[in-house]
Amino acid sequence: SYFIFFSFQQRIEIHKLRQGDNLILGFSIGGGIDQDPAQNPFSEDKTDKGIYVTRVTEGGPAEVAGLQIGDKIMQVNGWDMTMVTHDQARKRLTKRNEEVVRLLVTRQSLQKAVQQSMMS
Amino acid sequence: MEVAGRGQRLQMQEKLRILEDLNMLYIRQIAISLQDTEIQRKMERELRLREGACKLLAACSRREQALEAAKSLLVCNSRVLAYMAELQRRKEAQVLRRTARRPSDAGPTDERLPCRGTVCISDLRIPLMWKDTEYFRNKGELHRCAVFCLLQLGAEIHDTPMVLVDRTLTDICFESAVLFSEAGPDFELKVELYSAGLAGGSAQGSTPRKLATRLSTSLGRSSGKRVRAAMDGAPGSPPGNGGTSPLLLPAPSVPGPKFHLLAHAVLSLAEVQDGFRTHDLAIASNEESSFWLPLYGSMCCRLAAQPRCMAAPVTSGFLRLQQPGAEAQSGARLYCVLRGTDLLCYHDPGEAEAGLEPALTIAVNKETRIRAAEREGRGQPHGMAVTNRYGGEEVTHTLLAESRAEAQRWMEAFWQHFYDMSQWKQCCDELMRIEVPPPRRPPAMLPRQGSLYHEMAIDPSDDIEAVTDILTQRAGGRVPGTPPWLSLFEEPPLHATPSGRATSPSPPARRPWGRPRTLSLDAKLSTLKGRGARRAAPPQHPLPHGSSSSSSGSSSPAMEHDHPGPLQSQV
């Protein structure tokens, strides 16, 4: 048997939680075209300057919606996130007038596969 | 000798005027022979605007006026070139049509043409990549450029408003939508980013040369050659470039800022999508140019298209829906409208106009099969069998027309519709949303873009001298006097940032990196002093600057910074 490393896209809908004056999603992001991609522990390609989920608050709206640490955020409510600065990314997620954010993320998965024997 | 040089220049200008008149005569002849006055009118209008822009450029003293005038000049020139090219293209087409009437050249006399459509490009965003060790020009001055985009489809050219760009901006954004209403599926939308350096006057740019080359190639070959020969060896013409035809261009002695092509991209049907996409930019300059900006090399935008066959009804009329196995005239008489991916069948035209739900909707898409249903027998009307696959089943609707002519009309409409769908491809899967932008405000002063100065909330009672001193120190100890940037602001006292900020409780859209928010002037000034002193040592990691102000406020973020790990933000 051997491992297959592949990635797939996932749509995540997060309903923000109101905490006082703020709407929070319950995760942290890293990355951005103005950041150093070599420091990203989650990316396959160390020149990838995309936005990655670096932390997910336990029991928070993001975890409930199915977001996972290491997910790469491709879009937020239709806005592209693959070519944004860190601050732009943060802003796209924290718009005051949006209670729901729909993310398109890419997730990598490790699967164990059983090699079909060609002989038998 | 100066006098001799001037005399030669005047002679040259006289020649240019004559050539320009000849050129316009040539263009007018083409327009007359085509019986097309519309393009000629548009061109003369642009030429008048160009005259005005030239005069304004020569006369104005304010920087922002000069920039707007230089921009108008470039836009007018581009439009004139586009109209001339269009006229010549139409003339060529006319000549070809006439010569092709000979039987030996016979092709299909009525070639099917795809329908026109509306193409909309919006939310243009061009990211910049400022490095922490990037260059500073002219003794540490902040490198600034004024930029705008030209969007061209066919002979239609639109320009975006101008934006000031400096190191504090992370993206160049042009959000408003631009529509082109007569595009074909083979359209080519050219996006050109023009830039003018603002650190002092730039030298004679290459724009006149570039335009001249384009212009001389669009003229007749012999007159183009003559013009080029006339200009070679003229005083002041740059060596090594033969295409210095300055027809329809301002006299070389016009001072002021000049825009140069910084980057461009060409978009076509393949790039159309109902969403945002990233495209590559071809960059046309290098770091040496005064108008250079560190572009990331890509451009994001939303490019949507609405072909007419999707947006508007293709055809309509009465058809009878025949029940399978029943008599020909027994089916319901329905008012049918072919639009987009459906044939909508109503009980009467009133229902269609009222926008009510149709009685029956039959899909008409790439998978639909339509064949003419001819029945033998006297008085039998002709009809069509429309077959679709719903789930695993094939469903056929038979529609009968009221006369043979009607049946033919419907079949032709269906064939045209299928052809349009095959040409417009993904635009016919679903109607793409296009918003008509509100009419553009006339360009007033340059909008204040993100810059360090906007962060400062200055009380009018504060001493403006102190502020000026500190800022000039920061700029590298220039001679005290009016710093160049002050000319960009109309009112003498530096205003606070745009109104929303002073009163709203939410934090400002941009903050210096890593520092707590403060509106106190003292804190800001000491920050600036500190920065100025630290100029020599480059910061350790790239400073992420706030992006240009977004329209909706953002909730208060908690920016954490895990030393020495990568930057993370909690949302």
mmCIF file with all atom_site columns, N, CA, C and O in Angstrom, chain B residues 262-305:
data_model
loop_
_atom_site.group_PDB
_atom_site.id
_atom_site.type_symbol
_atom_site.label_atom_id
_atom_site.label_alt_id
_atom_site.label_comp_id
_atom_site.label_asym_id
_atom_site.label_entity_id
_atom_site.label_seq_id
_atom_site.pdbx_PDB_ins_code
_atom_site.Cartn_x
_atom_site.Cartn_y
_atom_site.Cartn_z
_atom_site.occupancy
_atom_site.B_iso_or_equiv
_atom_site.pdbx_formal_charge
_atom_site.auth_seq_id
_atom_site.auth_comp_id
_atom_site.auth_asym_id
_atom_site.auth_atom_id
_atom_site.pdbx_PDB_model_num
ATOM 1   N N  . LEU B 1 262 ? 2.776   51.386 -19.143 1.00 0.00 ? 262 LEU B N  1
ATOM 2   C CA . LEU B 1 262 ? 3.495   50.627 -18.120 1.00 0.00 ? 262 LEU B CA 1
ATOM 3   C C  . LEU B 1 262 ? 3.268   49.134 -18.303 1.00 0.00 ? 262 LEU B C  1
ATOM 4   O O  . LEU B 1 262 ? 4.188   48.327 -18.158 1.00 0.00 ? 262 LEU B O  1
ATOM 5   N N  . ALA B 1 263 ? 2.040   48.751 -18.603 1.00 0.00 ? 263 ALA B N  1
ATOM 6   C CA . ALA B 1 263 ? 1.739   47.325 -18.774 1.00 0.00 ? 263 ALA B CA 1
ATOM 7   C C  . ALA B 1 263 ? 0.458   47.193 -19.567 1.00 0.00 ? 263 ALA B C  1
ATOM 8   O O  . ALA B 1 263 ? -0.322  48.137 -19.663 1.00 0.00 ? 263 ALA B O  1
ATOM 9   N N  . HIS B 1 264 ? 0.261   46.021 -20.149 1.00 0.00 ? 264 HIS B N  1
ATOM 10  C CA . HIS B 1 264 ? -1.005  45.813 -20.844 1.00 0.00 ? 264 HIS B CA 1
ATOM 11  C C  . HIS B 1 264 ? -1.390  44.335 -20.827 1.00 0.00 ? 264 HIS B C  1
ATOM 12  O O  . HIS B 1 264 ? -0.556  43.459 -20.525 1.00 0.00 ? 264 HIS B O  1
ATOM 13  N N  . ALA B 1 265 ? -2.654  44.091 -21.105 1.00 0.00 ? 265 ALA B N  1
ATOM 14  C CA . ALA B 1 265 ? -3.154  42.722 -21.216 1.00 0.00 ? 265 ALA B CA 1
ATOM 15  C C  . ALA B 1 265 ? -4.266  42.736 -22.254 1.00 0.00 ? 265 ALA B C  1
ATOM 16  O O  . ALA B 1 265 ? -4.900  43.762 -22.477 1.00 0.00 ? 265 ALA B O  1
ATOM 17  N N  . VAL B 1 266 ? -4.472  41.593 -22.905 1.00 0.00 ? 266 VAL B N  1
ATOM 18  C CA . VAL B 1 266 ? -5.553  41.478 -23.882 1.00 0.00 ? 266 VAL B CA 1
ATOM 19  C C  . VAL B 1 266 ? -6.476  40.360 -23.429 1.00 0.00 ? 266 VAL B C  1
ATOM 20  O O  . VAL B 1 266 ? -6.028  39.236 -23.222 1.00 0.00 ? 266 VAL B O  1
ATOM 21  N N  . LEU B 1 267 ? -7.745  40.683 -23.274 1.00 0.00 ? 267 LEU B N  1
ATOM 22  C CA . LEU B 1 267 ? -8.711  39.693 -22.801 1.00 0.00 ? 267 LEU B CA 1
ATOM 23  C C  . LEU B 1 267 ? -9.681  39.368 -23.918 1.00 0.00 ? 267 LEU B C  1
ATOM 24  O O  . LEU B 1 267 ? -10.037 40.229 -24.719 1.00 0.00 ? 267 LEU B O  1
ATOM 25  N N  . SER B 1 268 ? -10.108 38.102 -23.941 1.00 0.00 ? 268 SER B N  1
ATOM 26  C CA . SER B 1 268 ? -11.064 37.718 -24.975 1.00 0.00 ? 268 SER B CA 1
ATOM 27  C C  . SER B 1 268 ? -12.110 36.792 -24.377 1.00 0.00 ? 268 SER B C  1
ATOM 28  O O  . SER B 1 268 ? -12.199 36.649 -23.157 1.00 0.00 ? 268 SER B O  1
ATOM 29  N N  . LEU B 1 269 ? -12.870 36.150 -25.222 1.00 0.00 ? 269 LEU B N  1
ATOM 30  C CA . LEU B 1 269 ? -13.986 35.343 -24.746 1.00 0.00 ? 269 LEU B CA 1
ATOM 31  C C  . LEU B 1 269 ? -13.551 34.260 -23.774 1.00 0.00 ? 269 LEU B C  1
ATOM 32  O O  . LEU B 1 269 ? -14.256 33.950 -22.816 1.00 0.00 ? 269 LEU B O  1
ATOM 33  N N  . ALA B 1 270 ? -12.369 33.704 -23.989 1.00 0.00 ? 270 ALA B N  1
ATOM 34  C CA . ALA B 1 270 ? -11.906 32.631 -23.104 1.00 0.00 ? 270 ALA B CA 1
ATOM 35  C C  . ALA B 1 270 ? -11.773 33.098 -21.662 1.00 0.00 ? 270 ALA B C  1
ATOM 36  O O  . ALA B 1 270 ? -11.860 32.301 -20.734 1.00 0.00 ? 270 ALA B O  1
ATOM 37  N N  . GLU B 1 271 ? -11.561 34.397 -21.472 1.00 0.00 ? 271 GLU B N  1
ATOM 38  C CA . GLU B 1 271 ? -11.369 34.906 -20.112 1.00 0.00 ? 271 GLU B CA 1
ATOM 39  C C  . GLU B 1 271 ? -12.667 35.335 -19.440 1.00 0.00 ? 271 GLU B C  1
ATOM 40  O O  . GLU B 1 271 ? -12.646 35.791 -18.302 1.00 0.00 ? 271 GLU B O  1
ATOM 41  N N  . VAL B 1 272 ? -13.774 35.241 -20.165 1.00 0.00 ? 272 VAL B N  1
ATOM 42  C CA . VAL B 1 272 ? -15.039 35.687 -19.596 1.00 0.00 ? 272 VAL B CA 1
ATOM 43  C C  . VAL B 1 272 ? -15.538 34.674 -18.581 1.00 0.00 ? 272 VAL B C  1
ATOM 44  O O  . VAL B 1 272 ? -15.544 33.477 -18.820 1.00 0.00 ? 272 VAL B O  1
ATOM 45  N N  . GLN B 1 273 ? -15.964 35.196 -17.437 1.00 0.00 ? 273 GLN B N  1
ATOM 46  C CA . GLN B 1 273 ? -16.461 34.316 -16.373 1.00 0.00 ? 273 GLN B CA 1
ATOM 47  C C  . GLN B 1 273 ? -17.286 35.152 -15.427 1.00 0.00 ? 273 GLN B C  1
ATOM 48  O O  . GLN B 1 273 ? -16.989 36.326 -15.215 1.00 0.00 ? 273 GLN B O  1
ATOM 49  N N  . ASP B 1 274 ? -18.299 34.547 -14.832 1.00 0.00 ? 274 ASP B N  1
ATOM 50  C CA . ASP B 1 274 ? -19.119 35.299 -13.883 1.00 0.00 ? 274 ASP B CA 1
ATOM 51  C C  . ASP B 1 274 ? -18.471 35.255 -12.508 1.00 0.00 ? 274 ASP B C  1
ATOM 52  O O  . ASP B 1 274 ? -18.986 34.677 -11.573 1.00 0.00 ? 274 ASP B O  1
ATOM 53  N N  . GLY B 1 275 ? -17.320 35.864 -12.398 1.00 0.00 ? 275 GLY B N  1
ATOM 54  C CA . GLY B 1 275 ? -16.588 35.834 -11.146 1.00 0.00 ? 275 GLY B CA 1
ATOM 55  C C  . GLY B 1 275 ? -15.267 36.517 -11.391 1.00 0.00 ? 275 GLY B C  1
ATOM 56  O O  . GLY B 1 275 ? -14.997 36.991 -12.482 1.00 0.00 ? 275 GLY B O  1
ATOM 57  N N  . PHE B 1 276 ? -14.403 36.542 -10.372 1.00 0.00 ? 276 PHE B N  1
ATOM 58  C CA . PHE B 1 276 ? -13.130 37.229 -10.516 1.00 0.00 ? 276 PHE B CA 1
ATOM 59  C C  . PHE B 1 276 ? -12.061 36.272 -10.997 1.00 0.00 ? 276 PHE B C  1
ATOM 60  O O  . PHE B 1 276 ? -12.018 35.131 -10.595 1.00 0.00 ? 276 PHE B O  1
ATOM 61  N N  . ARG B 1 277 ? -11.224 36.790 -11.866 1.00 0.00 ? 277 ARG B N  1
ATOM 62  C CA . ARG B 1 277 ? -10.136 35.973 -12.382 1.00 0.00 ? 277 ARG B CA 1
ATOM 63  C C  . ARG B 1 277 ? -8.866  36.792 -12.430 1.00 0.00 ? 277 ARG B C  1
ATOM 64  O O  . ARG B 1 277 ? -8.895  38.023 -12.490 1.00 0.00 ? 277 ARG B O  1
ATOM 65  N N  . THR B 1 278 ? -7.751  36.067 -12.444 1.00 0.00 ? 278 THR B N  1
ATOM 66  C CA . THR B 1 278 ? -6.456  36.730 -12.505 1.00 0.00 ? 278 THR B CA 1
ATOM 67  C C  . THR B 1 278 ? -5.876  36.553 -13.893 1.00 0.00 ? 278 THR B C  1
ATOM 68  O O  . THR B 1 278 ? -5.951  35.474 -14.466 1.00 0.00 ? 278 THR B O  1
ATOM 69  N N  . HIS B 1 279 ? -5.314  37.622 -14.430 1.00 0.00 ? 279 HIS B N  1
ATOM 70  C CA . HIS B 1 279 ? -4.717  37.557 -15.762 1.00 0.00 ? 279 HIS B CA 1
ATOM 71  C C  . HIS B 1 279 ? -3.299  38.099 -15.705 1.00 0.00 ? 279 HIS B C  1
ATOM 72  O O  . HIS B 1 279 ? -2.968  38.921 -14.858 1.00 0.00 ? 279 HIS B O  1
ATOM 73  N N  . ASP B 1 280 ? -2.480  37.648 -16.638 1.00 0.00 ? 280 ASP B N  1
ATOM 74  C CA . ASP B 1 280 ? -1.101  38.134 -16.668 1.00 0.00 ? 280 ASP B CA 1
ATOM 75  C C  . ASP B 1 280 ? -1.021  39.494 -17.322 1.00 0.00 ? 280 ASP B C  1
ATOM 76  O O  . ASP B 1 280 ? -1.744  39.790 -18.264 1.00 0.00 ? 280 ASP B O  1
ATOM 77  N N  . LEU B 1 281 ? -0.098  40.294 -16.820 1.00 0.00 ? 281 LEU B N  1
ATOM 78  C CA . LEU B 1 281 ? 0.162   41.604 -17.416 1.00 0.00 ? 281 LEU B CA 1
ATOM 79  C C  . LEU B 1 281 ? 1.509   41.567 -18.109 1.00 0.00 ? 281 LEU B C  1
ATOM 80  O O  . LEU B 1 281 ? 2.470   41.045 -17.550 1.00 0.00 ? 281 LEU B O  1
ATOM 81  N N  . ALA B 1 282 ? 1.551   42.120 -19.312 1.00 0.00 ? 282 ALA B N  1
ATOM 82  C CA . ALA B 1 282 ? 2.847   42.262 -19.981 1.00 0.00 ? 282 ALA B CA 1
ATOM 83  C C  . ALA B 1 282 ? 3.393   43.626 -19.601 1.00 0.00 ? 282 ALA B C  1
ATOM 84  O O  . ALA B 1 282 ? 2.767   44.643 -19.877 1.00 0.00 ? 282 ALA B O  1
ATOM 85  N N  . ILE B 1 283 ? 4.566   43.624 -18.968 1.00 0.00 ? 283 ILE B N  1
ATOM 86  C CA . ILE B 1 283 ? 5.096   44.880 -18.442 1.00 0.00 ? 283 ILE B CA 1
ATOM 87  C C  . ILE B 1 283 ? 6.019   45.494 -19.472 1.00 0.00 ? 283 ILE B C  1
ATOM 88  O O  . ILE B 1 283 ? 6.886   44.820 -20.031 1.00 0.00 ? 283 ILE B O  1
ATOM 89  N N  . ALA B 1 284 ? 5.829   46.788 -19.732 1.00 0.00 ? 284 ALA B N  1
ATOM 90  C CA . ALA B 1 284 ? 6.500   47.435 -20.851 1.00 0.00 ? 284 ALA B CA 1
ATOM 91  C C  . ALA B 1 284 ? 7.655   48.324 -20.445 1.00 0.00 ? 284 ALA B C  1
ATOM 92  O O  . ALA B 1 284 ? 8.112   49.111 -21.247 1.00 0.00 ? 284 ALA B O  1
ATOM 93  N N  . SER B 1 285 ? 8.100   48.263 -19.214 1.00 0.00 ? 285 SER B N  1
ATOM 94  C CA . SER B 1 285 ? 9.197   49.161 -18.854 1.00 0.00 ? 285 SER B CA 1
ATOM 95  C C  . SER B 1 285 ? 10.072  48.461 -17.830 1.00 0.00 ? 285 SER B C  1
ATOM 96  O O  . SER B 1 285 ? 9.813   47.333 -17.447 1.00 0.00 ? 285 SER B O  1
ATOM 97  N N  . ASN B 1 286 ? 11.123  49.149 -17.407 1.00 0.00 ? 286 ASN B N  1
ATOM 98  C CA . ASN B 1 286 ? 11.964  48.563 -16.385 1.00 0.00 ? 286 ASN B CA 1
ATOM 99  C C  . ASN B 1 286 ? 12.232  49.592 -15.295 1.00 0.00 ? 286 ASN B C  1
ATOM 100 O O  . ASN B 1 286 ? 11.761  50.722 -15.355 1.00 0.00 ? 286 ASN B O  1
ATOM 101 N N  . GLU B 1 287 ? 13.016  49.169 -14.300 1.00 0.00 ? 287 GLU B N  1
ATOM 102 C CA . GLU B 1 287 ? 13.226  50.011 -13.124 1.00 0.00 ? 287 GLU B CA 1
ATOM 103 C C  . GLU B 1 287 ? 13.828  51.366 -13.426 1.00 0.00 ? 287 GLU B C  1
ATOM 104 O O  . GLU B 1 287 ? 13.738  52.271 -12.610 1.00 0.00 ? 287 GLU B O  1
ATOM 105 N N  . GLU B 1 288 ? 14.463  51.498 -14.580 1.00 0.00 ? 288 GLU B N  1
ATOM 106 C CA . GLU B 1 288 ? 15.156  52.756 -14.863 1.00 0.00 ? 288 GLU B CA 1
ATOM 107 C C  . GLU B 1 288 ? 14.195  53.898 -15.152 1.00 0.00 ? 288 GLU B C  1
ATOM 108 O O  . GLU B 1 288 ? 14.517  55.060 -14.968 1.00 0.00 ? 288 GLU B O  1
ATOM 109 N N  . SER B 1 289 ? 12.985  53.543 -15.630 1.00 0.00 ? 289 SER B N  1
ATOM 110 C CA . SER B 1 289 ? 12.081  54.605 -16.060 1.00 0.00 ? 289 SER B CA 1
ATOM 111 C C  . SER B 1 289 ? 11.520  55.367 -14.867 1.00 0.00 ? 289 SER B C  1
ATOM 112 O O  . SER B 1 289 ? 11.300  54.810 -13.800 1.00 0.00 ? 289 SER B O  1
ATOM 113 N N  . SER B 1 290 ? 11.230  56.640 -15.101 1.00 0.00 ? 290 SER B N  1
ATOM 114 C CA . SER B 1 290 ? 10.686  57.471 -14.026 1.00 0.00 ? 290 SER B CA 1
ATOM 115 C C  . SER B 1 290 ? 9.264   57.082 -13.694 1.00 0.00 ? 290 SER B C  1
ATOM 116 O O  . SER B 1 290 ? 8.778   57.354 -12.605 1.00 0.00 ? 290 SER B O  1
ATOM 117 N N  . PHE B 1 291 ? 8.591   56.417 -14.643 1.00 0.00 ? 291 PHE B N  1
ATOM 118 C CA . PHE B 1 291 ? 7.191   56.107 -14.435 1.00 0.00 ? 291 PHE B CA 1
ATOM 119 C C  . PHE B 1 291 ? 6.993   54.660 -13.998 1.00 0.00 ? 291 PHE B C  1
ATOM 120 O O  . PHE B 1 291 ? 5.878   54.163 -13.976 1.00 0.00 ? 291 PHE B O  1
ATOM 121 N N  . TRP B 1 292 ? 8.078   54.010 -13.641 1.00 0.00 ? 292 TRP B N  1
ATOM 122 C CA . TRP B 1 292 ? 7.989   52.584 -13.302 1.00 0.00 ? 292 TRP B CA 1
ATOM 123 C C  . TRP B 1 292 ? 7.345   52.372 -11.939 1.00 0.00 ? 292 TRP B C  1
ATOM 124 O O  . TRP B 1 292 ? 7.507   53.173 -11.016 1.00 0.00 ? 292 TRP B O  1
ATOM 125 N N  . LEU B 1 293 ? 6.594   51.307 -11.823 1.00 0.00 ? 293 LEU B N  1
ATOM 126 C CA . LEU B 1 293 ? 6.040   50.888 -10.544 1.00 0.00 ? 293 LEU B CA 1
ATOM 127 C C  . LEU B 1 293 ? 6.293   49.393 -10.399 1.00 0.00 ? 293 LEU B C  1
ATOM 128 O O  . LEU B 1 293 ? 6.253   48.680 -11.399 1.00 0.00 ? 293 LEU B O  1
ATOM 129 N N  . PRO B 1 294 ? 6.519   48.935 -9.166  1.00 0.00 ? 294 PRO B N  1
ATOM 130 C CA . PRO B 1 294 ? 6.781   47.497 -9.004  1.00 0.00 ? 294 PRO B CA 1
ATOM 131 C C  . PRO B 1 294 ? 5.497   46.690 -9.084  1.00 0.00 ? 294 PRO B C  1
ATOM 132 O O  . PRO B 1 294 ? 4.853   46.388 -8.082  1.00 0.00 ? 294 PRO B O  1
ATOM 133 N N  . LEU B 1 295 ? 5.102   46.353 -10.312 1.00 0.00 ? 295 LEU B N  1
ATOM 134 C CA . LEU B 1 295 ? 3.886   45.569 -10.489 1.00 0.00 ? 295 LEU B CA 1
ATOM 135 C C  . LEU B 1 295 ? 4.161   44.114 -10.167 1.00 0.00 ? 295 LEU B C  1
ATOM 136 O O  . LEU B 1 295 ? 5.236   43.593 -10.461 1.00 0.00 ? 295 LEU B O  1
ATOM 137 N N  . TYR B 1 296 ? 3.159   43.489 -9.590  1.00 0.00 ? 296 TYR B N  1
ATOM 138 C CA . TYR B 1 296 ? 3.304   42.075 -9.278  1.00 0.00 ? 296 TYR B CA 1
ATOM 139 C C  . TYR B 1 296 ? 3.325   41.240 -10.556 1.00 0.00 ? 296 TYR B C  1
ATOM 140 O O  . TYR B 1 296 ? 3.891   40.164 -10.590 1.00 0.00 ? 296 TYR B O  1
ATOM 141 N N  . GLY B 1 297 ? 2.711   41.756 -11.607 1.00 0.00 ? 297 GLY B N  1
ATOM 142 C CA . GLY B 1 297 ? 2.716   41.043 -12.879 1.00 0.00 ? 297 GLY B CA 1
ATOM 143 C C  . GLY B 1 297 ? 1.371   40.469 -13.237 1.00 0.00 ? 297 GLY B C  1
ATOM 144 O O  . GLY B 1 297 ? 1.222   39.811 -14.263 1.00 0.00 ? 297 GLY B O  1
ATOM 145 N N  . SER B 1 298 ? 0.374   40.689 -12.389 1.00 0.00 ? 298 SER B N  1
ATOM 146 C CA . SER B 1 298 ? -0.952  40.163 -12.693 1.00 0.00 ? 298 SER B CA 1
ATOM 147 C C  . SER B 1 298 ? -2.002  41.233 -12.489 1.00 0.00 ? 298 SER B C  1
ATOM 148 O O  . SER B 1 298 ? -1.738  42.293 -11.934 1.00 0.00 ? 298 SER B O  1
ATOM 149 N N  . MET B 1 299 ? -3.189  40.883 -12.923 1.00 0.00 ? 299 MET B N  1
ATOM 150 C CA . MET B 1 299 ? -4.313  41.799 -12.802 1.00 0.00 ? 299 MET B CA 1
ATOM 151 C C  . MET B 1 299 ? -5.546  40.963 -12.499 1.00 0.00 ? 299 MET B C  1
ATOM 152 O O  . MET B 1 299 ? -5.731  39.906 -13.101 1.00 0.00 ? 299 MET B O  1
ATOM 153 N N  . CYS B 1 300 ? -6.339  41.404 -11.527 1.00 0.00 ? 300 CYS B N  1
ATOM 154 C CA . CYS B 1 300 ? -7.600  40.709 -11.242 1.00 0.00 ? 300 CYS B CA 1
ATOM 155 C C  . CYS B 1 300 ? -8.720  41.562 -11.761 1.00 0.00 ? 300 CYS B C  1
ATOM 156 O O  . CYS B 1 300 ? -8.667  42.783 -11.661 1.00 0.00 ? 300 CYS B O  1
ATOM 157 N N  . CYS B 1 301 ? -9.748  40.930 -12.278 1.00 0.00 ? 301 CYS B N  1
ATOM 158 C CA . CYS B 1 301 ? -10.918 41.700 -12.661 1.00 0.00 ? 301 CYS B CA 1
ATOM 159 C C  . CYS B 1 301 ? -12.079 40.744 -12.854 1.00 0.00 ? 301 CYS B C  1
ATOM 160 O O  . CYS B 1 301 ? -11.925 39.527 -12.787 1.00 0.00 ? 301 CYS B O  1
ATOM 161 N N  . ARG B 1 302 ? -13.255 41.337 -13.073 1.00 0.00 ? 302 ARG B N  1
ATOM 162 C CA . ARG B 1 302 ? -14.417 40.540 -13.422 1.00 0.00 ? 302 ARG B CA 1
ATOM 163 C C  . ARG B 1 302 ? -14.786 40.904 -14.853 1.00 0.00 ? 302 ARG B C  1
ATOM 164 O O  . ARG B 1 302 ? -15.050 42.063 -15.158 1.00 0.00 ? 302 ARG B O  1
ATOM 165 N N  . LEU B 1 303 ? -14.730 39.914 -15.717 1.00 0.00 ? 303 LEU B N  1
ATOM 166 C CA . LEU B 1 303 ? -15.057 40.142 -17.124 1.00 0.00 ? 303 LEU B CA 1
ATOM 167 C C  . LEU B 1 303 ? -16.303 39.326 -17.430 1.00 0.00 ? 303 LEU B C  1
ATOM 168 O O  . LEU B 1 303 ? -16.268 38.100 -17.427 1.00 0.00 ? 303 LEU B O  1
ATOM 169 N N  . ALA B 1 304 ? -17.409 40.025 -17.665 1.00 0.00 ? 304 ALA B N  1
ATOM 170 C CA . ALA B 1 304 ? -18.669 39.337 -17.943 1.00 0.00 ? 304 ALA B CA 1
ATOM 171 C C  . ALA B 1 304 ? -19.153 39.726 -19.332 1.00 0.00 ? 304 ALA B C  1
ATOM 172 O O  . ALA B 1 304 ? -18.787 40.774 -19.854 1.00 0.00 ? 304 ALA B O  1
ATOM 173 N N  . ALA B 1 305 ? -19.972 38.880 -19.908 1.00 0.00 ? 305 ALA B N  1
ATOM 174 C CA . ALA B 1 305 ? -20.526 39.192 -21.223 1.00 0.00 ? 305 ALA B CA 1
ATOM 175 C C  . ALA B 1 305 ? -21.965 38.732 -21.289 1.00 0.00 ? 305 ALA B C  1
ATOM 176 O O  . ALA B 1 305 ? -22.305 37.642 -20.818 1.00 0.00 ? 305 ALA B O  1
#
